[in-house]
Coordinates of N, CA and C in Angstrom, one line a residue:
Chain A
X1 N -18.2 -5.2 -5.2 CA -17.9 -3.8 -5.4 C -16.8 -3.6 -4.3
X2 N -16.3 -2.4 -4.5 CA -15.1 -2.0 -3.6 C -15.6 -1.8 -2.0
X3 N -14.9 -2.2 -1.2 CA -15.2 -2.0 0.2 C -14.7 -0.8 0.9
X4 N -14.0 0.0 0.1 CA -13.6 1.4 0.6 C -14.0 2.4 -0.3
X5 N -14.6 3.4 0.2 CA -15.0 4.6 -0.6 C -14.7 5.8 0.0
X6 N -15.0 7.0 -0.7 CA -14.7 8.3 -0.2 C -16.0 9.0 -0.2
X7 N -16.2 9.9 0.8 CA -17.4 10.8 0.8 C -17.3 11.9 -0.3
X8 N -16.2 12.5 -0.4 CA -16.1 13.6 -1.3 C -15.1 13.4 -2.3
X9 N -15.4 13.5 -3.6 CA -14.5 13.3 -4.6 C -13.6 14.5 -4.8
X10 N -14.0 15.8 -4.4 CA -13.0 16.9 -4.4 C -13.2 17.7 -3.3
X11 N -12.0 18.4 -3.0 CA -11.9 19.3 -1.9 C -11.1 20.4 -2.3
X12 N -11.6 21.6 -2.0 CA -10.7 22.8 -2.4 C -10.5 23.6 -1.1
X13 N -9.3 24.0 -0.8 CA -9.0 24.9 0.3 C -8.1 25.9 0.0
X14 N -8.0 26.9 1.0 CA -7.0 27.9 0.9 C -5.8 27.5 1.6
X15 N -4.7 28.0 1.1 CA -3.5 27.9 1.7 C -3.4 28.2 3.2
X16 N -2.9 27.3 4.0 CA -2.9 27.7 5.4 C -4.1 27.0 6.2
X17 N -5.1 26.7 5.5 CA -6.2 26.0 6.2 C -5.9 24.6 6.5
X18 N -6.7 24.0 7.4 CA -6.6 22.6 7.6 C -7.6 21.8 6.6
X19 N -7.1 20.7 6.2 CA -7.9 19.8 5.3 C -8.3 18.6 5.9
X20 N -9.4 18.1 5.7 CA -9.9 16.8 6.2 C -10.4 16.0 5.1
X21 N -9.9 14.9 4.8 CA -10.3 14.0 3.8 C -10.9 12.7 4.4
X22 N -12.0 12.3 4.0 CA -12.7 11.2 4.7 C -12.7 10.0 3.8
X23 N -13.0 8.9 4.4 CA -13.0 7.6 3.8 C -13.9 6.6 4.7
X24 N -14.7 5.9 4.0 CA -15.6 5.0 4.6 C -15.2 3.5 4.2
X25 N -15.2 2.6 5.1 CA -14.9 1.2 4.7 C -16.0 0.3 5.2
X26 N -16.1 -0.8 4.5 CA -17.4 -1.7 4.8 C -17.0 -3.0 5.5
X27 N -15.7 -3.3 5.4 CA -15.2 -4.6 6.0 C -14.8 -4.5 7.4
X28 N -15.6 -4.9 8.3 CA -15.2 -4.8 9.7 C -14.0 -5.6 10.1
X29 N -13.6 -6.4 9.2 CA -12.5 -7.3 9.5 C -11.1 -6.6 9.1
X30 N -11.2 -5.5 8.4 CA -10.0 -4.8 8.0 C -9.4 -4.3 9.3
X31 N -8.0 -4.5 9.3 CA -7.4 -4.1 10.5 C -6.0 -3.3 10.2
X32 N -5.9 -2.8 9.0 CA -4.7 -1.9 8.7 C -5.1 -1.2 7.6
X33 N -4.8 0.2 7.7 CA -5.2 1.3 6.8 C -4.0 2.1 6.4
X34 N -4.1 2.6 5.3 CA -2.9 3.5 4.7 C -3.6 4.6 4.0
X35 N -2.9 5.8 4.1 CA -3.3 7.0 3.1 C -2.1 7.1 2.2
X36 N -2.5 7.2 0.9 CA -1.6 7.5 -0.1 C -1.8 8.9 -0.8
X37 N -0.8 9.5 -1.2 CA -0.9 10.7 -1.9 C -0.3 10.5 -3.4
X38 N -1.1 11.0 -4.3 CA -0.7 10.8 -5.8 C -0.7 12.1 -6.5
X39 N 0.6 12.5 -6.9 CA 0.6 13.7 -7.6 C 0.4 13.3 -9.0
X40 N 0.1 14.4 -9.8 CA -0.1 14.1 -11.2 C 1.0 13.6 -12.1
X41 N 0.9 12.4 -12.6 CA 1.8 11.8 -13.4 C 2.9 10.9 -12.6
X42 N 2.6 10.7 -11.3 CA 3.4 10.0 -10.4 C 2.7 8.8 -9.8
X43 N 3.5 8.0 -9.1 CA 2.8 6.8 -8.5 C 2.4 7.3 -7.1
X44 N 1.6 6.4 -6.4 CA 1.1 6.8 -5.1 C 2.2 6.9 -4.1
X45 N 2.3 7.7 -3.2 CA 3.3 7.8 -2.3 C 2.6 7.6 -0.9
X46 N 3.4 6.8 -0.1 CA 2.8 6.5 1.3 C 3.0 7.7 2.3
X47 N 1.8 8.0 2.9 CA 1.8 9.2 3.8 C 1.8 8.8 5.2
X48 N 0.8 7.9 5.6 CA 0.6 7.6 6.9 C -0.1 6.4 7.0
X49 N 0.0 5.5 8.1 CA -0.8 4.4 8.2 C -1.3 4.2 9.7
X50 N -2.2 3.3 9.9 CA -2.7 3.0 11.3 C -3.2 1.6 11.4
X51 N -3.1 1.0 12.4 CA -3.6 -0.3 12.7 C -5.0 -0.2 13.4
X52 N -5.8 -1.1 13.4 CA -7.1 -1.1 14.0 C -7.0 -1.1 15.6
X53 N -6.0 -1.3 16.1 CA -6.0 -1.2 17.7 C -5.6 0.3 18.0
X54 N -5.6 1.2 17.1 CA -5.4 2.6 17.4 C -6.5 3.4 16.8
X55 N -6.7 4.6 17.6 CA -7.7 5.5 17.1 C -7.2 6.7 16.3
X56 N -5.8 7.0 16.6 CA -5.3 8.1 16.1 C -3.9 7.9 16.0
X57 N -3.2 8.5 14.8 CA -1.8 8.4 14.7 C -1.3 9.7 14.0
X58 N -0.3 10.3 14.5 CA 0.1 11.6 14.0 C 1.5 11.4 13.2
X59 N 1.6 12.2 12.2 CA 2.9 12.3 11.4 C 3.2 13.9 11.3
X60 N 4.1 14.1 10.4 CA 4.5 15.4 10.2 C 3.4 16.3 9.5
X61 N 2.6 17.1 10.1 CA 1.5 17.9 9.6 C 0.3 17.0 9.2
X62 N 0.3 15.8 9.4 CA -0.8 14.8 9.2 C -1.2 14.1 10.3
X63 N -2.5 13.9 10.3 CA -3.1 12.9 11.4 C -4.1 12.1 10.8
X64 N -4.1 10.8 11.2 CA -5.1 9.9 10.7 C -5.9 9.5 11.9
X65 N -7.3 9.5 11.7 CA -8.2 9.1 12.8 C -9.0 8.0 12.3
X66 N -9.2 7.0 13.2 CA -9.9 5.8 12.9 C -11.1 5.6 13.8
X67 N -12.2 5.6 13.2 CA -13.5 5.1 14.0 C -14.0 3.9 13.7
X68 N -13.7 2.8 14.3 CA -14.2 1.6 14.0 C -15.7 1.3 14.2
X69 N -16.3 2.1 15.0 CA -17.7 2.0 15.3 C -18.5 2.2 14.1
X70 N -18.1 3.4 13.4 CA -18.9 3.7 12.2 C -18.0 3.3 10.9
X71 N -16.9 2.6 11.0 CA -16.0 2.2 9.9 C -15.6 3.5 9.0
X72 N -15.0 4.3 9.6 CA -14.7 5.7 9.1 C -13.2 6.0 9.3
X73 N -12.6 6.4 8.3 CA -11.2 6.8 8.4 C -11.1 8.3 7.9
X74 N -10.3 9.1 8.6 CA -10.0 10.4 8.0 C -8.6 10.8 8.0
X75 N -8.1 11.7 7.1 CA -6.8 12.3 7.0 C -6.9 13.7 7.2
X76 N -6.2 14.2 8.3 CA -6.2 15.7 8.4 C -4.8 16.3 8.0
X77 N -4.8 17.3 7.3 CA -3.6 17.9 6.9 C -3.5 19.3 7.5
X78 N -2.5 19.6 8.3 CA -2.5 20.9 9.0 C -1.8 21.9 8.2
X79 N -2.3 23.1 8.1 CA -1.6 24.2 7.4 C -1.3 23.8 6.0
X80 N -2.4 23.5 5.3 CA -2.2 22.9 3.9 C -1.5 23.8 3.0
X81 N -0.7 23.4 2.2 CA 0.2 24.0 1.3 C -0.2 23.7 -0.1
X82 N 0.3 24.6 -1.1 CA 0.0 24.2 -2.6 C 0.6 22.9 -2.9
X83 N 1.7 22.6 -2.3 CA 2.3 21.2 -2.6 C 1.7 20.0 -2.2
X84 N 0.5 20.3 -1.4 CA -0.4 19.2 -0.9 C -1.3 18.9 -2.0
X85 N -1.5 19.6 -2.8 CA -2.5 19.4 -4.1 C -2.2 18.1 -4.7
X86 N -3.1 17.2 -4.7 CA -2.9 15.8 -5.1 C -4.3 15.0 -5.1
X87 N -4.2 13.9 -5.5 CA -5.3 12.9 -5.1 C -4.9 12.1 -4.0
X88 N -5.8 11.9 -3.1 CA -5.6 11.0 -1.8 C -6.4 9.9 -1.8
X89 N -5.7 8.8 -1.6 CA -6.4 7.4 -1.5 C -6.2 6.9 -0.1
X90 N -7.4 6.3 0.3 CA -7.2 5.5 1.5 C -7.3 4.0 1.0
X91 N -6.6 3.1 1.7 CA -6.5 1.7 1.4 C -6.6 1.0 2.6
X92 N -7.3 -0.2 2.5 CA -7.3 -1.1 3.7 C -6.9 -2.4 3.5
X93 N -6.5 -3.1 4.5 CA -5.9 -4.6 4.5 C -6.4 -5.3 5.6
X94 N -6.8 -6.7 5.3 CA -7.1 -7.5 6.3 C -5.8 -8.3 6.7
X95 N -5.4 -8.3 7.7 CA -4.1 -8.8 8.2 C -3.9 -10.2 7.6
X96 N -4.9 -10.9 7.7 CA -4.8 -12.5 7.2 C -4.8 -12.5 5.6
X97 N -5.2 -11.5 5.0 CA -5.3 -11.6 3.6 C -4.2 -11.0 3.0
X98 N -3.2 -11.8 2.6 CA -1.9 -11.2 2.1 C -2.2 -10.5 0.8
X99 N -1.6 -9.4 0.6 CA -1.5 -8.7 -0.7 C -2.9 -8.1 -1.0
X100 N -3.8 -8.0 -0.1 CA -5.1 -7.6 -0.4 C -5.4 -6.2 -0.1
X101 N -4.6 -5.3 -0.5 CA -4.8 -3.9 -0.2 C -6.0 -3.5 -1.1
X102 N -7.1 -3.0 -0.6 CA -8.1 -2.5 -1.4 C -8.2 -0.9 -1.3
X103 N -8.1 -0.3 -2.5 CA -8.1 1.2 -2.5 C -9.4 1.8 -2.8
X104 N -9.7 3.0 -2.1 CA -10.8 3.8 -2.6 C -10.6 4.6 -3.9
X105 N -11.6 5.3 -4.4 CA -11.5 5.9 -5.6 C -10.6 7.2 -5.6
X106 N -10.4 7.8 -4.4 CA -9.7 8.9 -4.3 C -10.5 10.2 -4.1
X107 N -9.8 11.3 -3.5 CA -10.4 12.6 -3.4 C -9.2 13.5 -3.8
X108 N -9.7 14.4 -4.8 CA -8.8 15.4 -5.4 C -8.8 16.6 -4.5
X109 N -7.6 17.0 -4.0 CA -7.4 18.1 -3.0 C -6.7 19.1 -3.8
X110 N -7.4 20.3 -3.8 CA -6.7 21.4 -4.6 C -6.6 22.6 -3.5
X111 N -5.4 23.0 -3.5 CA -5.1 24.1 -2.5 C -4.8 25.5 -3.2
X112 N -5.5 26.4 -3.0 CA -5.4 27.7 -3.6 C -4.5 28.6 -2.9
X113 N -3.6 29.2 -3.5 CA -2.6 30.2 -2.8 C -3.2 31.4 -2.3
Chain B
X1 N 19.6 4.7 -3.7 CA 18.5 4.0 -3.5 C 17.3 4.4 -4.3
X2 N 17.1 3.7 -5.5 CA 16.1 4.3 -6.4 C 14.6 3.9 -6.0
X3 N 14.4 2.9 -5.1 CA 13.2 2.4 -4.9 C 12.7 1.4 -5.8
X4 N 11.4 1.8 -6.3 CA 10.8 0.9 -7.4 C 10.9 1.7 -8.7
X5 N 11.5 1.0 -9.7 CA 11.7 1.5 -11.0 C 10.9 0.8 -12.0
X6 N 10.3 1.4 -13.0 CA 9.5 0.7 -14.0 C 9.9 1.3 -15.5
X7 N 10.0 0.4 -16.4 CA 10.2 0.6 -17.8 C 9.3 -0.1 -18.7
X8 N 8.8 0.5 -19.8 CA 9.1 1.9 -20.1 C 8.1 2.8 -19.4
X9 N 8.3 4.1 -19.6 CA 7.4 5.1 -19.0 C 6.1 5.3 -19.8
X10 N 6.2 5.1 -21.3 CA 5.1 5.4 -22.0 C 5.1 4.2 -23.2
X11 N 4.0 3.7 -23.6 CA 4.0 2.8 -24.7 C 2.7 2.9 -25.4
X12 N 2.7 2.7 -26.7 CA 1.6 2.7 -27.6 C 1.7 1.4 -28.4
X13 N 0.6 0.6 -28.3 CA 0.5 -0.7 -29.0 C -0.8 -0.7 -29.9
X14 N -0.7 -1.6 -30.9 CA -1.8 -1.8 -31.7 C -2.5 -3.1 -31.1
X15 N -3.8 -3.2 -31.3 CA -4.5 -4.4 -30.9 C -3.8 -5.6 -31.4
X16 N -3.6 -6.5 -30.4 CA -3.0 -7.9 -30.8 C -1.5 -7.9 -30.5
X17 N -0.9 -6.8 -30.5 CA 0.5 -6.8 -30.2 C 0.9 -7.3 -28.7
X18 N 2.1 -7.6 -28.5 CA 2.5 -8.2 -27.0 C 3.5 -7.2 -26.5
X19 N 3.7 -7.1 -25.2 CA 4.8 -6.4 -24.8 C 4.8 -6.8 -23.3
X20 N 6.1 -6.6 -22.8 CA 6.4 -6.8 -21.3 C 6.8 -5.6 -20.6
X21 N 6.1 -5.3 -19.4 CA 6.4 -4.1 -18.6 C 7.4 -4.6 -17.4
X22 N 8.5 -4.0 -17.3 CA 9.5 -4.3 -16.4 C 9.3 -3.6 -15.1
X23 N 9.7 -4.2 -14.0 CA 9.6 -3.6 -12.7 C 10.8 -4.1 -11.9
X24 N 11.6 -3.2 -11.2 CA 12.6 -3.7 -10.3 C 12.6 -2.8 -9.0
X25 N 12.9 -3.5 -7.9 CA 13.0 -2.8 -6.6 C 14.4 -3.0 -5.9
X26 N 14.9 -2.1 -5.2 CA 16.2 -2.2 -4.6 C 16.1 -2.1 -3.0
X27 N 14.9 -2.4 -2.5 CA 14.7 -2.3 -1.1 C 14.7 -3.7 -0.5
X28 N 15.0 -4.6 -1.1 CA 15.1 -6.0 -0.7 C 13.8 -6.5 -0.1
X29 N 12.7 -6.0 -0.7 CA 11.3 -6.4 -0.3 C 11.1 -7.8 -0.8
X30 N 10.4 -8.5 -0.1 CA 10.0 -9.9 -0.4 C 8.8 -9.9 -1.5
X31 N 7.9 -8.9 -1.4 CA 6.6 -8.9 -2.1 C 6.5 -7.9 -3.2
X32 N 6.0 -8.2 -4.3 CA 5.9 -7.3 -5.4 C 4.5 -7.5 -6.0
X33 N 4.0 -6.3 -6.5 CA 2.7 -6.2 -7.0 C 2.5 -5.5 -8.5
X34 N 1.5 -5.9 -9.2 CA 1.2 -4.9 -10.3 C -0.2 -4.6 -10.2
X35 N -0.6 -3.4 -10.6 CA -1.9 -2.6 -10.4 C -2.1 -2.0 -11.9
X36 N -3.3 -1.8 -12.1 CA -3.7 -0.9 -13.1 C -4.7 0.2 -12.5
X37 N -4.6 1.4 -13.1 CA -5.3 2.6 -12.7 C -6.0 3.3 -13.8
X38 N -7.3 3.2 -13.8 CA -8.1 3.8 -14.9 C -8.7 5.1 -14.3
X39 N -9.0 6.0 -15.3 CA -9.4 7.4 -15.0 C -10.6 7.4 -13.9
X40 N -10.4 8.1 -12.9 CA -11.5 8.2 -11.9 C -11.7 7.0 -11.0
X41 N -10.6 6.1 -11.1 CA -10.8 4.9 -10.3 C -9.6 4.6 -9.5
X42 N -9.7 4.0 -8.5 CA -8.6 3.6 -7.7 C -7.8 2.4 -8.3
X43 N -6.8 2.0 -7.6 CA -5.9 1.0 -8.2 C -6.6 -0.4 -8.0
X44 N -6.4 -1.2 -9.0 CA -6.9 -2.5 -9.0 C -5.8 -3.5 -9.2
X45 N -5.6 -4.5 -8.3 CA -4.7 -5.4 -8.3 C -4.7 -6.5 -9.4
X46 N -3.6 -6.6 -10.1 CA -3.7 -7.6 -11.3 C -3.1 -8.9 -10.9
X47 N -1.9 -8.9 -10.5 CA -1.2 -10.0 -9.9 C -0.2 -9.5 -8.8
X48 N 0.1 -10.5 -7.9 CA 1.1 -10.2 -7.0 C 2.0 -11.5 -6.7
X49 N 3.1 -11.2 -6.1 CA 4.1 -12.2 -5.8 C 4.5 -12.0 -4.3
X50 N 4.1 -13.0 -3.6 CA 4.4 -12.9 -2.1 C 5.9 -13.0 -1.9
X51 N 6.6 -13.9 -2.6 CA 7.9 -14.0 -2.5 C 8.5 -14.6 -3.7
X52 N 9.9 -14.6 -3.8 CA 10.6 -15.1 -5.1 C 10.0 -16.6 -5.3
X53 N 9.5 -16.8 -6.5 CA 9.1 -18.1 -6.9 C 7.6 -18.3 -6.9
X54 N 6.9 -17.3 -6.3 CA 5.4 -17.5 -6.2 C 4.7 -16.4 -6.8
X55 N 3.6 -16.6 -7.5 CA 2.8 -15.7 -8.1 C 1.3 -15.9 -7.8
X56 N 0.5 -14.9 -7.6 CA -1.0 -15.2 -7.4 C -1.9 -14.1 -8.2
X57 N -3.0 -14.5 -8.6 CA -3.9 -13.5 -9.2 C -4.5 -12.7 -8.3
X58 N -4.8 -11.4 -8.7 CA -5.4 -10.4 -8.0 C -6.8 -10.3 -8.4
X59 N -7.3 -9.1 -8.5 CA -8.7 -8.8 -8.8 C -8.9 -8.9 -10.3
X60 N -8.1 -8.4 -11.2 CA -8.3 -8.4 -12.6 C -7.2 -8.9 -13.4
X61 N -7.0 -10.3 -13.3 CA -5.7 -11.0 -13.8 C -6.0 -11.2 -15.5
X62 N -7.2 -11.4 -16.0 CA -7.4 -11.8 -17.3 C -6.7 -10.9 -18.3
X63 N -5.9 -11.6 -19.2 CA -5.3 -10.9 -20.3 C -3.7 -10.5 -19.9
X64 N -3.4 -11.0 -18.7 CA -2.0 -10.7 -18.2 C -1.3 -12.0 -17.7
X65 N 0.0 -11.9 -17.8 CA 0.8 -13.0 -17.2 C 2.0 -12.2 -16.5
X66 N 2.5 -12.9 -15.5 CA 3.6 -12.2 -14.8 C 4.7 -13.2 -14.5
X67 N 6.0 -12.7 -14.2 CA 7.1 -13.6 -13.9 C 7.9 -12.9 -12.9
X68 N 8.1 -13.6 -11.7 CA 9.0 -13.1 -10.7 C 10.4 -13.6 -11.0
X69 N 11.2 -12.8 -11.7 CA 12.4 -13.2 -12.3 C 13.5 -13.6 -11.2
X70 N 13.4 -12.8 -10.2 CA 14.3 -13.0 -9.0 C 13.8 -12.0 -7.9
X71 N 14.5 -11.9 -6.8 CA 13.7 -11.1 -5.7 C 13.6 -9.6 -6.1
X72 N 14.4 -9.1 -6.9 CA 14.3 -7.7 -7.4 C 13.3 -7.5 -8.4
X73 N 13.0 -8.3 -9.3 CA 12.3 -8.1 -10.6 C 11.1 -8.9 -10.8
X74 N 10.0 -8.1 -11.2 CA 8.7 -8.6 -11.4 C 8.2 -8.0 -12.7
X75 N 7.9 -8.8 -13.7 CA 7.5 -8.3 -15.0 C 6.0 -8.7 -15.3
X76 N 5.4 -7.9 -16.0 CA 4.0 -8.0 -16.5 C 3.9 -8.1 -17.9
X77 N 3.3 -9.2 -18.5 CA 3.2 -9.4 -19.9 C 1.8 -9.3 -20.4
X78 N 1.5 -8.6 -21.5 CA 0.3 -8.6 -22.3 C 0.6 -9.4 -23.5
X79 N 0.1 -10.6 -23.6 CA 0.3 -11.5 -24.8 C -0.5 -10.9 -26.1
X80 N -1.5 -10.3 -25.9 CA -2.3 -10.0 -27.1 C -3.2 -8.7 -26.6
X81 N -2.6 -7.5 -26.8 CA -3.1 -6.3 -26.2 C -4.5 -5.9 -26.8
X82 N -5.4 -5.4 -25.9 CA -6.7 -5.1 -26.3 C -6.9 -3.5 -25.7
X83 N -7.7 -2.9 -26.6 CA -8.1 -1.4 -26.1 C -8.4 -1.3 -24.6
X84 N -9.2 -2.3 -24.1 CA -9.5 -2.3 -22.7 C -8.4 -2.4 -21.8
X85 N -7.2 -2.6 -22.3 CA -6.1 -2.7 -21.4 C -5.3 -1.3 -21.5
X86 N -5.8 -0.3 -22.2 CA -5.3 1.1 -22.0 C -5.5 1.5 -20.6
X87 N -4.3 1.8 -19.9 CA -4.4 2.2 -18.6 C -2.9 2.7 -18.1
X88 N -2.9 3.1 -16.8 CA -1.7 3.4 -16.3 C -1.3 2.1 -15.3
X89 N -0.1 1.6 -15.4 CA 0.2 0.4 -14.7 C 1.2 0.6 -13.7
X90 N 1.1 0.2 -12.5 CA 2.0 0.6 -11.4 C 2.5 -0.8 -10.9
X91 N 3.7 -0.7 -10.5 CA 4.4 -1.7 -9.7 C 4.5 -1.3 -8.4
X92 N 4.5 -2.2 -7.3 CA 4.7 -1.9 -6.1 C 5.6 -3.0 -5.4
X93 N 6.1 -2.7 -4.2 CA 6.8 -3.7 -3.3 C 6.6 -3.5 -2.0
X94 N 6.7 -4.5 -1.2 CA 6.5 -4.4 0.4 C 7.1 -5.4 1.1
X95 N 7.2 -5.4 2.3 CA 7.8 -6.4 3.1 C 6.7 -7.0 4.1
X96 N 5.6 -7.3 3.4 CA 4.5 -7.9 4.3 C 5.0 -9.1 5.0
X97 N 4.5 -9.2 6.2 CA 4.9 -10.4 7.1 C 6.1 -10.1 8.0
X98 N 6.7 -8.9 7.7 CA 7.8 -8.6 8.7 C 7.0 -8.0 9.9
X99 N 6.2 -7.1 9.8 CA 5.5 -6.3 10.7 C 4.0 -6.6 10.8
X100 N 3.6 -7.6 10.0 CA 2.2 -7.9 9.7 C 1.5 -6.6 9.1
X101 N 2.2 -5.9 8.3 CA 1.7 -4.8 7.7 C 1.8 -4.9 6.2
X102 N 1.3 -4.0 5.4 CA 1.4 -4.2 3.9 C 1.7 -2.8 3.3
X103 N 2.5 -2.2 3.9 CA 2.9 -0.8 3.2 C 3.6 -1.1 2.0
X104 N 2.8 -0.7 0.9 CA 3.4 -0.8 -0.4 C 4.1 0.5 -1.0
X105 N 5.1 0.3 -1.6 CA 5.9 1.4 -2.3 C 5.7 1.3 -3.7
X106 N 5.3 2.4 -4.3 CA 5.1 2.3 -5.8 C 6.1 2.9 -6.7
X107 N 6.1 2.4 -8.0 CA 7.0 2.9 -9.0 C 6.2 4.1 -9.6
X108 N 6.8 4.8 -10.6 CA 6.3 6.0 -11.3 C 5.1 5.6 -12.2
X109 N 5.1 4.4 -12.7 CA 3.9 4.0 -13.7 C 4.4 3.9 -15.0
X110 N 3.6 3.2 -15.8 CA 3.8 3.0 -17.2 C 2.5 3.3 -17.8
X111 N 2.5 4.2 -18.8 CA 1.3 4.7 -19.3 C 1.2 4.0 -20.7
X112 N 0.1 3.1 -20.8 CA 0.0 2.2 -22.0 C -1.4 2.6 -22.6
X113 N -1.2 2.8 -24.0 CA -2.3 3.1 -24.9 C -2.3 2.0 -25.9
X114 N -3.6 1.3 -26.0 CA -3.7 0.2 -27.0 C -4.8 0.7 -28.0
X115 N -4.4 0.9 -29.3 CA -5.2 1.4 -30.4 C -5.9 0.4 -31.0

């Protein structure tokens, strides 16, 4: 089975709220993680990544947190906007396993104006 | 700089027909990938190419073949299409090995229906 999964399949928020999307992974050897955003009818778009030697990484309005103790990854979106509505996927990679990105099922984020 | 492009965008086939999905990238990436995405599911790797001249099977390779034509182009062929191959197909590329990361950049997808 897949080693990456999501706690919540859907998330609805109001515009301006902060959003938190969660992801669990089961492979303790995974050392690189990526969050992708996929809008309807489009391909996944890279948002942010993090290596296993980090706990937190920030981008523009997004923050990824990694808790290796409980094998948990989260994506925080600040001041969520309607344009953030999409499916969000986490993916993991074991550095020694070339080309072996494993994707979770995805969380649907809906932002209400 | 178009990134990753795919053709066609849509295709309808009858069972048993063959077709080739085309993919090209202009980012000078070494590595390219083919995924399929089924409703409610994440992406599953079909085949990948670490570098020009090499290809390897992914998670779900049965029923598919690939060709890494050159550094830019990576095609996916369905020799005898089956309804189970109805899906959205994504091509991706990356520069794995440069920074020991695998940030993959995706094309817009090909939506394939097999009747």
